[in-house]
Structure formats: structure tokens, C-alpha cells
PDB file of C-alpha atoms in Angstrom:
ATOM      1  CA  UNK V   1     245.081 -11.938 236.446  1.00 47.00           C
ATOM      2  CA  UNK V   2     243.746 -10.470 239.455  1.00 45.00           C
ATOM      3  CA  UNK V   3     240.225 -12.234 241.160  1.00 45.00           C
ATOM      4  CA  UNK V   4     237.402 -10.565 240.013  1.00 43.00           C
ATOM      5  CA  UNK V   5     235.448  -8.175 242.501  1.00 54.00           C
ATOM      6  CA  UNK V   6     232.660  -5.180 242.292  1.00 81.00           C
ATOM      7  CA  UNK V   7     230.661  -4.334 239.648  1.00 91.00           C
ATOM      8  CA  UNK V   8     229.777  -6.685 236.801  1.00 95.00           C
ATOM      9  CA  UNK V   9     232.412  -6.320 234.349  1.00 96.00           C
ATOM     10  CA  UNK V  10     229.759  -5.749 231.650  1.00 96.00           C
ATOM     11  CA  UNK V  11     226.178  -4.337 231.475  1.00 97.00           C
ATOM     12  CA  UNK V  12     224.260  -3.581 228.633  1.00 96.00           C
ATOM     13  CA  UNK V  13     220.643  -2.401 228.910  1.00 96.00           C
ATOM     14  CA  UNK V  14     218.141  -1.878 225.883  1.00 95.00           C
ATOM     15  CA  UNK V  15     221.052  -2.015 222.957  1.00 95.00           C
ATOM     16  CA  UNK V  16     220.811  -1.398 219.455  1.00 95.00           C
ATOM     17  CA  UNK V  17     222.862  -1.527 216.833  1.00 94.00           C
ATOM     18  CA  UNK V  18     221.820  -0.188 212.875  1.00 92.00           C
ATOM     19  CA  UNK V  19     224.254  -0.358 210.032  1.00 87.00           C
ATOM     20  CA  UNK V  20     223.723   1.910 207.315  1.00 85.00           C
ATOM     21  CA  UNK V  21     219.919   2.152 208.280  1.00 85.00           C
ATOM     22  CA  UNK V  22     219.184  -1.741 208.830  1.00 89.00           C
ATOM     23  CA  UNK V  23     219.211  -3.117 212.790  1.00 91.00           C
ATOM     24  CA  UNK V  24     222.133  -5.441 213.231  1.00 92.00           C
ATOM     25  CA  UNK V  25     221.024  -5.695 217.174  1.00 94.00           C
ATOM     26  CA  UNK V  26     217.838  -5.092 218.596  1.00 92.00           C
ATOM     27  CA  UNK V  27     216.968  -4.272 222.325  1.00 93.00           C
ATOM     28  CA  UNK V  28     219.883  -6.051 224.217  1.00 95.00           C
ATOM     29  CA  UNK V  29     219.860  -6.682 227.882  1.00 96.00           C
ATOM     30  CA  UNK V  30     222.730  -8.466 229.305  1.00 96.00           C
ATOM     31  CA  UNK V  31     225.041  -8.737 232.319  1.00 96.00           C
ATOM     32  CA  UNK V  32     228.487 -10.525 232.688  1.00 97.00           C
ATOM     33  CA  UNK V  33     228.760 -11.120 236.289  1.00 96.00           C
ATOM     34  CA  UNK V  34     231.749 -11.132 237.795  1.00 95.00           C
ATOM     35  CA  UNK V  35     234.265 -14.363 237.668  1.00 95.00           C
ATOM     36  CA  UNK V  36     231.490 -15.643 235.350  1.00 96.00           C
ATOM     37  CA  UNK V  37     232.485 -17.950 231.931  1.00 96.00           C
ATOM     38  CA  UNK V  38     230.134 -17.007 229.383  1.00 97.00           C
ATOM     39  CA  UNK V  39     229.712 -18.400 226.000  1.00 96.00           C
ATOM     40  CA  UNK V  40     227.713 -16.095 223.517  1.00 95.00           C
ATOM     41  CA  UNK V  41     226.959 -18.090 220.714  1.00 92.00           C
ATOM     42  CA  UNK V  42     224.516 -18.046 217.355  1.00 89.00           C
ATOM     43  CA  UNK V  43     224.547 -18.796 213.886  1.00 87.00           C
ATOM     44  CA  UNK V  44     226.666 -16.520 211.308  1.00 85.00           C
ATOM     45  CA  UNK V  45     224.620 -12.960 211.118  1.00 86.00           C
ATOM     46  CA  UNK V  46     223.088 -13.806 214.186  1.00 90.00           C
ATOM     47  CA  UNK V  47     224.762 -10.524 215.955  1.00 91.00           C
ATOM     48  CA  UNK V  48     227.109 -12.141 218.285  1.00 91.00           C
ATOM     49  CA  UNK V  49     230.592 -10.892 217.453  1.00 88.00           C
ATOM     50  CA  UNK V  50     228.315  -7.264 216.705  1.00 90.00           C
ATOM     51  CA  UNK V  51     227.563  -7.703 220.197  1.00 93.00           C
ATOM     52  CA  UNK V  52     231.039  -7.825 221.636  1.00 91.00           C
ATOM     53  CA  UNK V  53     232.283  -5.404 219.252  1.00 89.00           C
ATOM     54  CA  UNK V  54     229.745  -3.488 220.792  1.00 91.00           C
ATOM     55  CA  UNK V  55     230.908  -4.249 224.119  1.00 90.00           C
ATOM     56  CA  UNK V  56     234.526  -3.531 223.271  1.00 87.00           C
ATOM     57  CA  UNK V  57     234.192  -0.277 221.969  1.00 83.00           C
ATOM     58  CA  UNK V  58     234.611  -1.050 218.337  1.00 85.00           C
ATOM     59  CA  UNK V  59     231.324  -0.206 217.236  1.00 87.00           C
ATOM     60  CA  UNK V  60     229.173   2.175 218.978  1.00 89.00           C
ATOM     61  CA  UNK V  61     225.195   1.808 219.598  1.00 93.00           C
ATOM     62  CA  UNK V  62     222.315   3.294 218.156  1.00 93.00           C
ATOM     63  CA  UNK V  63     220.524   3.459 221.364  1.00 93.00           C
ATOM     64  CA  UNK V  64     220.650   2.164 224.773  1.00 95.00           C
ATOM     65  CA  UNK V  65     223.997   1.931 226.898  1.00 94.00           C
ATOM     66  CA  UNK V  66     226.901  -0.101 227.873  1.00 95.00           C
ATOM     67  CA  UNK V  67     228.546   0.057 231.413  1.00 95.00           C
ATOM     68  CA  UNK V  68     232.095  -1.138 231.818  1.00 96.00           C
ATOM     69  CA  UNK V  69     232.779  -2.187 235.912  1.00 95.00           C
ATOM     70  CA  UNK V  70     230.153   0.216 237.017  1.00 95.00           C
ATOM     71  CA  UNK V  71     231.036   3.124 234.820  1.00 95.00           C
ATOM     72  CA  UNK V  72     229.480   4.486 231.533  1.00 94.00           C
ATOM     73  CA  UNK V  73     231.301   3.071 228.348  1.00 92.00           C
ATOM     74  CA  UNK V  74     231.754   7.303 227.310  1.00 91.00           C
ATOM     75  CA  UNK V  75     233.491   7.813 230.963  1.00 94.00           C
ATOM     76  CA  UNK V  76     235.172   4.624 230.704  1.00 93.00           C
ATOM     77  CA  UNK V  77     239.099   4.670 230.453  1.00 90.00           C
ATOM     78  CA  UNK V  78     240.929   2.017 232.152  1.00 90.00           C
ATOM     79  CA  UNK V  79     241.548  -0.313 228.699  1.00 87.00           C
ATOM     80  CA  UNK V  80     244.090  -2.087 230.753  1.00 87.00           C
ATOM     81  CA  UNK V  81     241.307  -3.867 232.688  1.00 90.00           C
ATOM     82  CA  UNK V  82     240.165  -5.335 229.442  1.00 92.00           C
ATOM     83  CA  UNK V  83     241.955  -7.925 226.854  1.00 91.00           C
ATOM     84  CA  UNK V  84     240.060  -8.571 223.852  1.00 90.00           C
ATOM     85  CA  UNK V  85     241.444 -11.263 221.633  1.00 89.00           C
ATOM     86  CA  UNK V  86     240.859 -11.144 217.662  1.00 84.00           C
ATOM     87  CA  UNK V  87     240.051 -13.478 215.734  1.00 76.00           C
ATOM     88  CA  UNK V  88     242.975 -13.571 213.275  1.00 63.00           C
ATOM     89  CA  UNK V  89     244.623 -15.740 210.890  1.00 53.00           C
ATOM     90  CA  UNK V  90     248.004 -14.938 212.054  1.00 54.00           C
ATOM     91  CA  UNK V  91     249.430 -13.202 214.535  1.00 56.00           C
ATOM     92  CA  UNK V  92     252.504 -11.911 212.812  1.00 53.00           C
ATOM     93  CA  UNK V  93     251.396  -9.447 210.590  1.00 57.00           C
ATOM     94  CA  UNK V  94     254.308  -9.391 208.375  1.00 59.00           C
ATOM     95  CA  UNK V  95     256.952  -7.893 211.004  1.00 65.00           C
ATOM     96  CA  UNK V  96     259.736 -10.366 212.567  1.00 80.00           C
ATOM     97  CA  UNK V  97     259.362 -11.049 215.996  1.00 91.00           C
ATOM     98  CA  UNK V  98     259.374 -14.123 218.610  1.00 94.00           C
ATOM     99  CA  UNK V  99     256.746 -15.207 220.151  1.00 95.00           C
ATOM    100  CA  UNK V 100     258.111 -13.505 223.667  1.00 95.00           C
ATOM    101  CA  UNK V 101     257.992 -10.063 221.818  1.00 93.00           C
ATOM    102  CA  UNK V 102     254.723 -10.657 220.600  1.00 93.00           C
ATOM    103  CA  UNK V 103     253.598 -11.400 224.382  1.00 94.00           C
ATOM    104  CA  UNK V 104     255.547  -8.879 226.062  1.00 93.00           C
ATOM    105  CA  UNK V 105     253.788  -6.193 223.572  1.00 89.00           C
ATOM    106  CA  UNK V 106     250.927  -6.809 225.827  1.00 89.00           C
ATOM    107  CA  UNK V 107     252.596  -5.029 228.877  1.00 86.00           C
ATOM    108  CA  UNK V 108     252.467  -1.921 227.044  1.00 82.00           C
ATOM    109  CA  UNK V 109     249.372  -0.974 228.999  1.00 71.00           C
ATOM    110  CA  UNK V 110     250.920  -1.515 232.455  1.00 67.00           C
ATOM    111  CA  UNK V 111     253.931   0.685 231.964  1.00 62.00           C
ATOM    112  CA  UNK V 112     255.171   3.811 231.065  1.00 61.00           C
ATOM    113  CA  UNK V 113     256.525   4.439 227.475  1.00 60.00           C
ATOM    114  CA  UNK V 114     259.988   3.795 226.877  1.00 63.00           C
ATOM    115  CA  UNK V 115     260.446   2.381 230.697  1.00 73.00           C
ATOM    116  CA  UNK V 116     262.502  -0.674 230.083  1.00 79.00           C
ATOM    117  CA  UNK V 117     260.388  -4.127 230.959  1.00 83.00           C
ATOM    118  CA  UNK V 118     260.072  -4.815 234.865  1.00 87.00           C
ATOM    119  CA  UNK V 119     260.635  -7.746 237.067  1.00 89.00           C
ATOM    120  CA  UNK V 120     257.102  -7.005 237.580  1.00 89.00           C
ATOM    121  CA  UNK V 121     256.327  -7.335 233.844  1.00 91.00           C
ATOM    122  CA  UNK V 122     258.760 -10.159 232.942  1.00 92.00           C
ATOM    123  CA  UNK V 123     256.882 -12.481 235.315  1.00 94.00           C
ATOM    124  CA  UNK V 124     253.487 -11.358 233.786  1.00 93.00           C
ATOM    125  CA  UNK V 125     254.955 -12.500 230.297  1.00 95.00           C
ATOM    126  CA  UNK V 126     256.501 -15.712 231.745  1.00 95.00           C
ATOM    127  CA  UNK V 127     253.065 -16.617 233.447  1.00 94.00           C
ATOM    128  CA  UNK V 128     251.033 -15.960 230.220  1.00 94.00           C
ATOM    129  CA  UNK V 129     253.183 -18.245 228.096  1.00 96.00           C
ATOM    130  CA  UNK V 130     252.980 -20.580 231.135  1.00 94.00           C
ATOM    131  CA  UNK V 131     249.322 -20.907 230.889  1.00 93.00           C
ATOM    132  CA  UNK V 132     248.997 -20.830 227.528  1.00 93.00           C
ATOM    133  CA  UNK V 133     251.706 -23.644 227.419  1.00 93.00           C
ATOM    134  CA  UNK V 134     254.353 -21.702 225.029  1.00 95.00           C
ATOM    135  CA  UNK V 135     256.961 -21.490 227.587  1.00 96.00           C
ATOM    136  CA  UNK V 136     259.128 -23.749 225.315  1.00 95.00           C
ATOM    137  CA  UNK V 137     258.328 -21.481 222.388  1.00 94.00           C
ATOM    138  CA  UNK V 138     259.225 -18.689 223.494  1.00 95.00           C
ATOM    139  CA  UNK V 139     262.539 -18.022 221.305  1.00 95.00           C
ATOM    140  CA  UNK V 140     260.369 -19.238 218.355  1.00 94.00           C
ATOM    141  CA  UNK V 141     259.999 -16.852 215.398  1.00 93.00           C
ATOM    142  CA  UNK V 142     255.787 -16.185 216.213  1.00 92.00           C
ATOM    143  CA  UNK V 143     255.795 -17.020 212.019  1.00 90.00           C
ATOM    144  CA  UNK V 144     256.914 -20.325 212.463  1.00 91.00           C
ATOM    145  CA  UNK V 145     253.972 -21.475 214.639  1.00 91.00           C
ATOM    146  CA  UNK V 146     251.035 -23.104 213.492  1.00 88.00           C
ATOM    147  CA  UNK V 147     247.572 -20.977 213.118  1.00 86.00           C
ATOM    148  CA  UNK V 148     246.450 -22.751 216.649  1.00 88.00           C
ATOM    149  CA  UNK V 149     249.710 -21.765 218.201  1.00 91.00           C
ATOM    150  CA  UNK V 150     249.419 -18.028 217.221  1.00 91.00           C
ATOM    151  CA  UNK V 151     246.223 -18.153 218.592  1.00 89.00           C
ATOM    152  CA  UNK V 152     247.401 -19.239 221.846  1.00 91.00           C
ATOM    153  CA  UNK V 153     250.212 -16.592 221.710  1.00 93.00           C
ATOM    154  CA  UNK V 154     247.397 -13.588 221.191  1.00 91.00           C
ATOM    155  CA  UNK V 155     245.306 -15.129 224.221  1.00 92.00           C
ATOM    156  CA  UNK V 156     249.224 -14.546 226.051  1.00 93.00           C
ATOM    157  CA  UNK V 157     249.473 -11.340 225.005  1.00 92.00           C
ATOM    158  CA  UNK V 158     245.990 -10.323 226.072  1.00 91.00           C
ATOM    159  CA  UNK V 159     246.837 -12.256 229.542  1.00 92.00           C
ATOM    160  CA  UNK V 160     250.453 -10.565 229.765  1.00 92.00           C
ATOM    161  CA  UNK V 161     248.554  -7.296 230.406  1.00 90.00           C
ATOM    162  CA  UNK V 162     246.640  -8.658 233.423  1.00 90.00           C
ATOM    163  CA  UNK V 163     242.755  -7.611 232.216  1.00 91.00           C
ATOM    164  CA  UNK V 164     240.083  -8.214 235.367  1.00 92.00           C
ATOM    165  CA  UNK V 165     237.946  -9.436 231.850  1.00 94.00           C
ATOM    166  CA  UNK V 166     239.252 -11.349 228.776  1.00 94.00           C
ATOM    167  CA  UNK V 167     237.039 -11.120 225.717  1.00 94.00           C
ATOM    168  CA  UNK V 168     237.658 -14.082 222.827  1.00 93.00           C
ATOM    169  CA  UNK V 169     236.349 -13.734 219.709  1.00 90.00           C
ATOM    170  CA  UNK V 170     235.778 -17.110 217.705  1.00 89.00           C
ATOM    171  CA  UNK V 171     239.316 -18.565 219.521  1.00 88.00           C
ATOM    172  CA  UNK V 172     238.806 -21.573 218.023  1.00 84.00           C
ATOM    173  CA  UNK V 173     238.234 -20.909 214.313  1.00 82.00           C
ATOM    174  CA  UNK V 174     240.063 -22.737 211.922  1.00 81.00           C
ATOM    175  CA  UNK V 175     241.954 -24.432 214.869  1.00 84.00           C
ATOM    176  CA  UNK V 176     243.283 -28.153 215.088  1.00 86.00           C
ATOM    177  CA  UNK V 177     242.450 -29.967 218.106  1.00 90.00           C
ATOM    178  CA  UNK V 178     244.878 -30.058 219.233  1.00 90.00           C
ATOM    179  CA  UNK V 179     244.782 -26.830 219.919  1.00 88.00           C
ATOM    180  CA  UNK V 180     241.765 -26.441 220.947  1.00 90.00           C
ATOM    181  CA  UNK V 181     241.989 -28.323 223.463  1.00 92.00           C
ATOM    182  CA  UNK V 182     245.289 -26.302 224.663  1.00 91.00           C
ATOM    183  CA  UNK V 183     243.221 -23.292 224.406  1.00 90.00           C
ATOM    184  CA  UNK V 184     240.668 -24.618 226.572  1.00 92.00           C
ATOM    185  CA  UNK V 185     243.329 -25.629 229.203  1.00 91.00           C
ATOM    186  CA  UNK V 186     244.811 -22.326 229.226  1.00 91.00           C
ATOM    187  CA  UNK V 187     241.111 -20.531 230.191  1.00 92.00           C
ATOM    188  CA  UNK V 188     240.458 -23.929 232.684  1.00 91.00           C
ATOM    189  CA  UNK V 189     243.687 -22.300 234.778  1.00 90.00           C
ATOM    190  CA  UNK V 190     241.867 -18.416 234.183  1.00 89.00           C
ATOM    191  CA  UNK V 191     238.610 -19.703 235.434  1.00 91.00           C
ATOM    192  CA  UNK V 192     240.011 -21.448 238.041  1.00 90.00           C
ATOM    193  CA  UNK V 193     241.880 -18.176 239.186  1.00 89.00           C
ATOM    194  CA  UNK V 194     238.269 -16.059 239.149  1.00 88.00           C
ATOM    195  CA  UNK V 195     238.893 -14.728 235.744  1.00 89.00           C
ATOM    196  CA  UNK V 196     235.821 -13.149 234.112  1.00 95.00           C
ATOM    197  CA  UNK V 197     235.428 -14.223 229.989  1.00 96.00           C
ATOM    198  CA  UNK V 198     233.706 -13.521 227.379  1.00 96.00           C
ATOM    199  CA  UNK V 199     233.791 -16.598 224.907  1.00 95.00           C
ATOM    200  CA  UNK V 200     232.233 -15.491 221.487  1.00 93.00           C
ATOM    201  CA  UNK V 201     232.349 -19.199 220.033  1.00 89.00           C
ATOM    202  CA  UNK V 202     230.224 -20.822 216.510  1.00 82.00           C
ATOM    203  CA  UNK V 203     230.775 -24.179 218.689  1.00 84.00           C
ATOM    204  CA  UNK V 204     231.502 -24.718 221.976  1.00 89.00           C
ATOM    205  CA  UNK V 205     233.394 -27.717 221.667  1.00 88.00           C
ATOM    206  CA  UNK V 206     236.655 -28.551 224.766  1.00 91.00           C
ATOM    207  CA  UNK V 207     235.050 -25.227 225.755  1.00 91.00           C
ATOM    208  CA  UNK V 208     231.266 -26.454 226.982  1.00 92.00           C
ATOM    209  CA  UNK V 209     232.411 -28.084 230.651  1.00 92.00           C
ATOM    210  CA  UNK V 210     234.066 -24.517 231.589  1.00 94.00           C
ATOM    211  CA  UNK V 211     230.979 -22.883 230.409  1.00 95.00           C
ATOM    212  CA  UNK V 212     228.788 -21.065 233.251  1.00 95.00           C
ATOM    213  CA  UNK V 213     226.035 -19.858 230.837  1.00 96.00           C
ATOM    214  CA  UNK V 214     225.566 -19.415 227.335  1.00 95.00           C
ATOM    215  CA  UNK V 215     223.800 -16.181 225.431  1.00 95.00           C
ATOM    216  CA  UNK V 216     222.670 -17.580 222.529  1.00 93.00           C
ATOM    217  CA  UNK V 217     221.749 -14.829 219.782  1.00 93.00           C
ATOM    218  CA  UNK V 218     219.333 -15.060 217.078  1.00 93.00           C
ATOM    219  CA  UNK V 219     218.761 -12.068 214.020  1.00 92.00           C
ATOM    220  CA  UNK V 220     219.826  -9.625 216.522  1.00 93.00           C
ATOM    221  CA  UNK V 221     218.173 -10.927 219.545  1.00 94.00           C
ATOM    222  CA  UNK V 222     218.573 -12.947 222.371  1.00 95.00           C
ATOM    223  CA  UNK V 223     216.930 -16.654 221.859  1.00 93.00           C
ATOM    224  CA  UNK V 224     218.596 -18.053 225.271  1.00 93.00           C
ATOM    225  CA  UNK V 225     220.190 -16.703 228.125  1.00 94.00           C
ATOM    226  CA  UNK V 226     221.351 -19.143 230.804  1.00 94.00           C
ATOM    227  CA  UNK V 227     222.538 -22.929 231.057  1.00 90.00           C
ATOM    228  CA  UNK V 228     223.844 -24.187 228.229  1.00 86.00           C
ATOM    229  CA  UNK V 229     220.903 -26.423 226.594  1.00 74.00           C
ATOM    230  CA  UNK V 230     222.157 -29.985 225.718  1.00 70.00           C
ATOM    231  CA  UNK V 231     222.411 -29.789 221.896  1.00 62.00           C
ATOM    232  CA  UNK V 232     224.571 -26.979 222.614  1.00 61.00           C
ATOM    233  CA  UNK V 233     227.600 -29.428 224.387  1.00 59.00           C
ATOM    234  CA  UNK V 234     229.190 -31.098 221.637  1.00 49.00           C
ATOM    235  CA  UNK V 235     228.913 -30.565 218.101  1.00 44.00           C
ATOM    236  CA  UNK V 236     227.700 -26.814 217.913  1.00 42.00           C
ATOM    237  CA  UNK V 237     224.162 -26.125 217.812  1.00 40.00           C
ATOM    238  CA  UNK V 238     223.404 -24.650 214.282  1.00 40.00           C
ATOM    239  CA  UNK V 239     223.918 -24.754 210.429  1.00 36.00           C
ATOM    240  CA  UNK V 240     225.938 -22.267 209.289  1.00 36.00           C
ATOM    241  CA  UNK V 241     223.954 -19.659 206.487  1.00 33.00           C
ATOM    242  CA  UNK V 242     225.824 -19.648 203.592  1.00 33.00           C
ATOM    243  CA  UNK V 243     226.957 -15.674 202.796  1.00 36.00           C
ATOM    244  CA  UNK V 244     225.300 -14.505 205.611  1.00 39.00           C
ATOM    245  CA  UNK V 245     227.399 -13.244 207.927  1.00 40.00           C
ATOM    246  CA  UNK V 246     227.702  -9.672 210.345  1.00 43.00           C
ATOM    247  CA  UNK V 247     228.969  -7.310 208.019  1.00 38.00           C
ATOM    248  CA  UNK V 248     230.432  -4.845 210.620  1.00 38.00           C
ATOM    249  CA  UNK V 249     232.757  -1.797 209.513  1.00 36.00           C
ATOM    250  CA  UNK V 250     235.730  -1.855 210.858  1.00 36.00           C
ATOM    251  CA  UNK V 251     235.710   1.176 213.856  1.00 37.00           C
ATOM    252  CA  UNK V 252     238.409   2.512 215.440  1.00 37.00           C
ATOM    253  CA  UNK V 253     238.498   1.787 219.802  1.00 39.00           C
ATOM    254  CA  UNK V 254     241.439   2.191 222.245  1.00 42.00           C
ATOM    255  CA  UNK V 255     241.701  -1.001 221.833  1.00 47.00           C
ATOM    256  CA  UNK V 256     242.534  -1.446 218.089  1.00 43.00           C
ATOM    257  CA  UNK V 257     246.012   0.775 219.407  1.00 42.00           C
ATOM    258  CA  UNK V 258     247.716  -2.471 220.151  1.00 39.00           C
ATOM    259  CA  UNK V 259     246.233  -4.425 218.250  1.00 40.00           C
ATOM    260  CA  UNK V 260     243.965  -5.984 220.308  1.00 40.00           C
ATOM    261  CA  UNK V 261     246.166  -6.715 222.473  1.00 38.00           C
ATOM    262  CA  UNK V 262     244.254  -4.429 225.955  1.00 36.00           C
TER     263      UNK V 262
END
């Protein structure tokens, strides 16, 4: 993952977002700097993961704008430059494949179709499994991993394809410590190389001592932009609302062509 350079990775100035008629996101201003960590965080149907769908192309505005390294999101076309990682249950999705596969799908972006795999792009994969510490797994049906260890593998795939800014979505969901913790070694090594990311997180956990500044969202607005307060550390910093959560159609991006995976 190259250092990151130029123009903030991610602007967005006065954004909305409406539903079927009732605001999901209201007035957003917000800048990603780049080589910055930031968390965005907020209760369930607080309009976080609206936000970076937002942000990621899979949901477009009502009003306002989104620029993407400088240029606007409808004159924006290098996907490459961005990874977004899913949150999924499993990474899988039915079809046989090791864990290497999975990974290497994420070099799709980088080369031409039907080019056989590079040295170039074999040492992207290797490195991505190397920081995400599935180097041993590599030969492993991606099936026979645990729900953490899947997760790691999509974070690998995202890295494989060498994005100047890696958006997470809830990374950590329904993950083991273990893992966690794994996880948050893997993005120590990305911050530590300059990487720019996008954490969308319900609790910071591992994650809060990589964290350079926390957007915290509340019903569609933002209730804290900048150090992460002190109740926000450990624990997580809300309850969640029971049934309340951002109901967001699914909407088709360049990104949702692999899967995530850009």
C-alpha cells in the first residue's frame, strides 16, 4: 500500500441522505486527511455505515457532494485506489476456494483480464496474507476458517489490490478476540506504512490506541468530530437501540463488481 500523498482521500461538504422521503443524514461536513486513522462511530441508526456507503458509492446523496482525492465522486473512476471491506458473515459465499484465491481475487483491479497473475501481483497477495497473518493459511479451504479469520482474509483481499484508502465496515462484529486483536495488528502495520482508513466500528475496542480521531454520529448528524473522548476507549460508548437500525437499500457501485473487494 503505497504512502498516502495529495488531496484528502475523502471530502464531503453539506451531505444528505433521504430514504423513501425520511432524512437518514443531514448536512454532513467531513474530511479524511491523508494517512489519517479515523474511527466513525454511533449507536445503531445513528447514520454511520449510511455515511460510508455514502462515501463508497453505494448510496448516492440527496444533496451536497462527495470528492474522492480531489475529484468529484460523478468524475471519479480510479476504484482501484479504494478497498472497502464488508461486513459479512462469511466470506465464502457458497463457491470452493482457498483462502489464496479469495485474496488474489483482489488483484483483479490491477491487471488486465485474463493476463495470468504477475510477479508483481503474487507479492501483493503474499504481503496481504503477511499482514493479515494468514500466510500459514493460505492452502486452507476460506470455508474452513473461523468467522474472525474470514474477516481477516476480506481485509487481504481489499489490501492485495493496493488501495491509497481502506474503508472497514463494522470489522469486528461478531469477532472473537482473538481476532480482534489480529485485526488490529494487521491495520497497526497499514498505519504504520501511511495508510489512510476508514474504521466504521459500534466499539472501538484493540482498535482505540491506533485511532487518530473519531466522528461520532448521532440521528444523522455529527455529535463529535476529533479526539477520541475517554468513554469512547474501552468498552464502546453507547447502548445499542433495540430494532433500530439504518435500513439502507442495497445500491449497486463499482465496487459491489468484486464484491467489495476494490
Amino acid at each position: 500500500m503505497p504512502l498516502s500523498a495529495g488531496a484528502p482521500p475523502v471530502v464531503v461538504r453539506d451531505g444528505s441522505v433521504a430514504i423513501g422521503g425520511r432524512p437518514i443524514l443531514r448536512a454532513i461536513d467531513v474530511t479524511v486527511a491523508p494517512g489519517e486513522f479515523l474511527a466513525l462511530m454511533g449507536a445503531n441508526g445513528s447514520g454511520k455505515s449510511t455515511l460510508v456507503r455514502a462515501v463508497t458509492g453505494l448510496l448516492p446523496l440527496t444533496s451536497g457532494s462527495v470528492d474522492l482525492f480531489g475529484t468529484p465522486y460523478a468524475d471519479f473512476r480510479d476504484w482501484h485506489r479504494i478497498g472497502f471491506v464488508p461486513q459479512r458473515s462469511t466470506a465464502s459465499g457458497g463457491v470452493p476456494a482457498t483462502v489464496w484465491e479469495v485474496v488474489a481475487s483482489g488483484r483483479i483491479t490491477r491487471r488486465r483480464l485474463l493476463r495470468p497473475l504477475s510477479r508483481a501481483d503474487r507479492q501483493a497477495i503474499a504481503d496481504a496474507l503477511d499482514v493479515v497473518g494468514l500466510t500459514d493459511r493460505a492452502q486452507v479451504g476460506i470455508s474452513q476458517l473461523s468467522g474472525g479469520q474470514q474477516q481477516r482474509a476480506l481485509i487481504a483481499r481489499a489490501l492485495a489490490g493496493q488501495p491509497d484508502l481502506l474503508v472497514l465496515d463494522e470489522p469486528t462484529a461478531g469477532v472473537d478476540l482473538v481476532n480482534q486483536l489480529a485485526l488490529a495488528d494487521a491495520l497497526s502495520v497499514l498505519k504504520g506504512r501511511g495508510a489512510t482508513i476508514v474504521l466504521v466500528a459500534h466499539e472501538l475496542g484493540p482498535m482505540a490506541p491506533l485511532i487518530d480521531r473519531a466522528v461520532v454520529m448521532r440521528d444523522g448528524r455529527i455529535a463529535h468530530d476529533g479526539p477520541v473522548p475517554d468513554e469512547l476507549q474501552a468498552d464502546g460508548h453507547h447502548h445499542p437501540v433495540s430494532g433500530h437500525h439504518d435500513h439502507v437499500p442495497h445500491v449497486g457501485s463499482p465496487l459491489d463488481d468484486l464484491g467489495g473487494a476494490r
